Amino acid sequence: MQTKPAIPTVKLLIDGQLVESQTTEWRDVVNPATQEVLARVPFATQAELNAAVASANTAFKTWRKTPIGARARIFLKYQQLIRENMKELAAILTAEQGKTLADAEGDVFRGLEVVEHAAGIGNLQLGELANNVAGGVDTYTLQQPLGVCAGITPFNFPAMIPLWMFPMAIATGNTFVLKPSEQDPMVTMRLAELALEAGVPAGVLNVVHGGADAVNLICDHPDIKAVSFVGSTKVGTHVYNRASQAGKRVQCMMGAKNHAIILPDAHKQQTLNNLLGAAFGAAGQRCMALSVAVLVGEAQNWLPDLVAKAQTLKVNAGVEPGTDVGPLVSCAALDRVSSLIERGVAEGASLDLDGRNPSVADYAQGNFVGPTIFSGVTPEMSIYKEEIFGPVLCVVHAATLDDAIKLINANPNGNGTAIFTRSGAAARHFQEEIDVGQVGINVPIPVPVPMFSFTGSRASKLGDLGPYGKQVVQFYTQTKTVTERWFDEDDVGGAVNTTITLK
Ligand code: NAD
């Protein structure tokens, strides 16, 4: 008989309590550098999801009326707790996700910025007032919370993306049910515990774990008013359709194929360094990774230097000092990326740098792929069409800037892009003509800070309002207009026509 190993279980957060799931379905959370099983994550039952939503529904009745200052102070405390626990959070994240410790701190930090922003909710959730819209009549707006909102997050930023969602939803007066990625839920749970410690009341934040079934229950649940999703285009499109049909507000931030245009007048070494970081950092598992380099004109002669620099990057476990490229999140991800590289070769691209099977002393079981570069890539090839989500850079050539812009605008995805140049005129032309959400000018991964909103064009986004920033205040609130008049005295003679007379 097999004895159950003493592996910790990931808890659910329901009604302010960390509880053990009663499910029979569990999945291992695995360290991608070592294959060590770190924990077991439950696939919550329908009853548990219902309990989380019921708790959020009850909590909403009081939370929605909690004074702005009280809500804001929780996030002031929360940002402090995240800072104090940064090293621990990064260590958990690296262990379950694989990225380097520095990158893991970056992951937490970009989420922390949204928490800081949430602490300023008093200034963000203001309504508008128009005085004397008619004689003695004023109209004003209220931005009122919706109720129970839900978030569904991907594996690649297990700290930042949950923090994109629940702090702003809660700060605006909603309650929340979060469904983190089942691949790396541990850092998300630690962040949820810190939120409780900061003073988020019972039921205001709930966390359930699981996969497709939990997501579908969230989409269908009649008491959930809004769903924020971040993940692949395939799943996001499904979530958008299903939750919209159930009458919810939905925003889905989805897949990508991000191109960088390199003009021959760009600062060469700076450009190549930026390109390497953006293509291979976090093992290419960023929705904003630059996975296609479009070398324009003479810049195509830079390919040998690009390959030579990429060869100097260190592939190793994320906990090891000096690591540039950590492991992919799972064995399945390793198989997927390896088979796409094979297809690239079979379909005729030139494999200028093959990162498969790197030798990583002490981590022989890790899911490693080193920096990989293909040139001669064409839009018909699988490596161009699919989001590889690994450390694989496709190099294409374009004769002119306009040809490069045309190529990018013809791609179904429009998440991020960048141009490297010294020409202001070329950069201006690019930003004007390109149909992509996040645009960088000599900035490789232009993720906007929280006073703006993350966005996306075409297949990279569904729903018109983005996560965080001003847009998310709109997303998580319902605008109510109030038109009011106060009588000075009890007027004589009533009229049946109650429309306001414009004088
Ligand atoms: P994923 O779509 O596989 O998973 C996202 C979430 O959906 C997870 O919580 C998962 O449990 C759930 N899910 C998975 N399969 C499902 C199904 N069949 N039905 C319902 N729910 C399901 O994405 P991932 O692999 O975790 O993350 C990588 C993807 O996320 C990439 O495509 C990346 O570009 C994208 N991403 C986009 C952004 C953005 O802002 N645009 C940011 C980060 C990641």
mmCIF file of C-alpha atoms in Angstrom, residues 15 54-68 70-71 74 145 147-148 170-175 199-205:
data_model
loop_
_atom_site.group_PDB
_atom_site.id
_atom_site.type_symbol
_atom_site.label_atom_id
_atom_site.label_comp_id
_atom_site.label_asym_id
_atom_site.label_seq_id
_atom_site.Cartn_x
_atom_site.Cartn_y
_atom_site.Cartn_z
ATOM 1 C CA ASP A 15 -15.134 33.627 4.665
ATOM 2 C CA ALA A 54 -22.077 33.290 -0.679
ATOM 3 C CA SER A 55 -19.527 34.660 1.773
ATOM 4 C CA ALA A 56 -18.546 37.412 -0.682
ATOM 5 C CA ASN A 57 -22.204 38.242 -1.220
ATOM 6 C CA THR A 58 -22.845 38.635 2.496
ATOM 7 C CA ALA A 59 -19.657 40.641 3.043
ATOM 8 C CA PHE A 60 -20.636 43.007 0.227
ATOM 9 C CA LYS A 61 -23.607 44.297 2.204
ATOM 10 C CA THR A 62 -21.331 46.002 4.721
ATOM 11 C CA TRP A 63 -18.132 46.389 2.720
ATOM 12 C CA ARG A 64 -19.804 48.534 0.051
ATOM 13 C CA LYS A 65 -20.634 51.103 2.737
ATOM 14 C CA THR A 66 -17.237 51.068 4.437
ATOM 15 C CA PRO A 67 -15.787 54.595 4.378
ATOM 16 C CA ILE A 68 -13.232 55.328 1.689
ATOM 17 C CA ALA A 70 -10.998 52.786 5.984
ATOM 18 C CA ARG A 71 -10.700 50.954 2.656
ATOM 19 C CA ILE A 74 -6.044 48.625 4.466
ATOM 20 C CA PRO A 145 -19.440 48.944 -6.600
ATOM 21 C CA GLY A 147 -21.056 43.277 -5.883
ATOM 22 C CA VAL A 148 -19.139 40.004 -6.070
ATOM 23 C CA ILE A 170 -11.937 45.608 -3.243
ATOM 24 C CA ALA A 171 -10.790 49.210 -2.906
ATOM 25 C CA THR A 172 -13.747 50.286 -5.060
ATOM 26 C CA GLY A 173 -16.114 48.530 -2.623
ATOM 27 C CA ASN A 174 -16.618 45.113 -4.223
ATOM 28 C CA THR A 175 -15.945 41.697 -2.773
ATOM 29 C CA GLY A 199 -7.260 44.059 7.540
ATOM 30 C CA VAL A 200 -9.298 42.841 4.560
ATOM 31 C CA PRO A 201 -12.452 41.628 6.389
ATOM 32 C CA ALA A 202 -13.763 38.058 6.243
ATOM 33 C CA GLY A 203 -15.567 37.316 2.995
ATOM 34 C CA VAL A 204 -14.241 40.367 1.147
ATOM 35 C CA LEU A 205 -11.469 38.286 -0.462
#
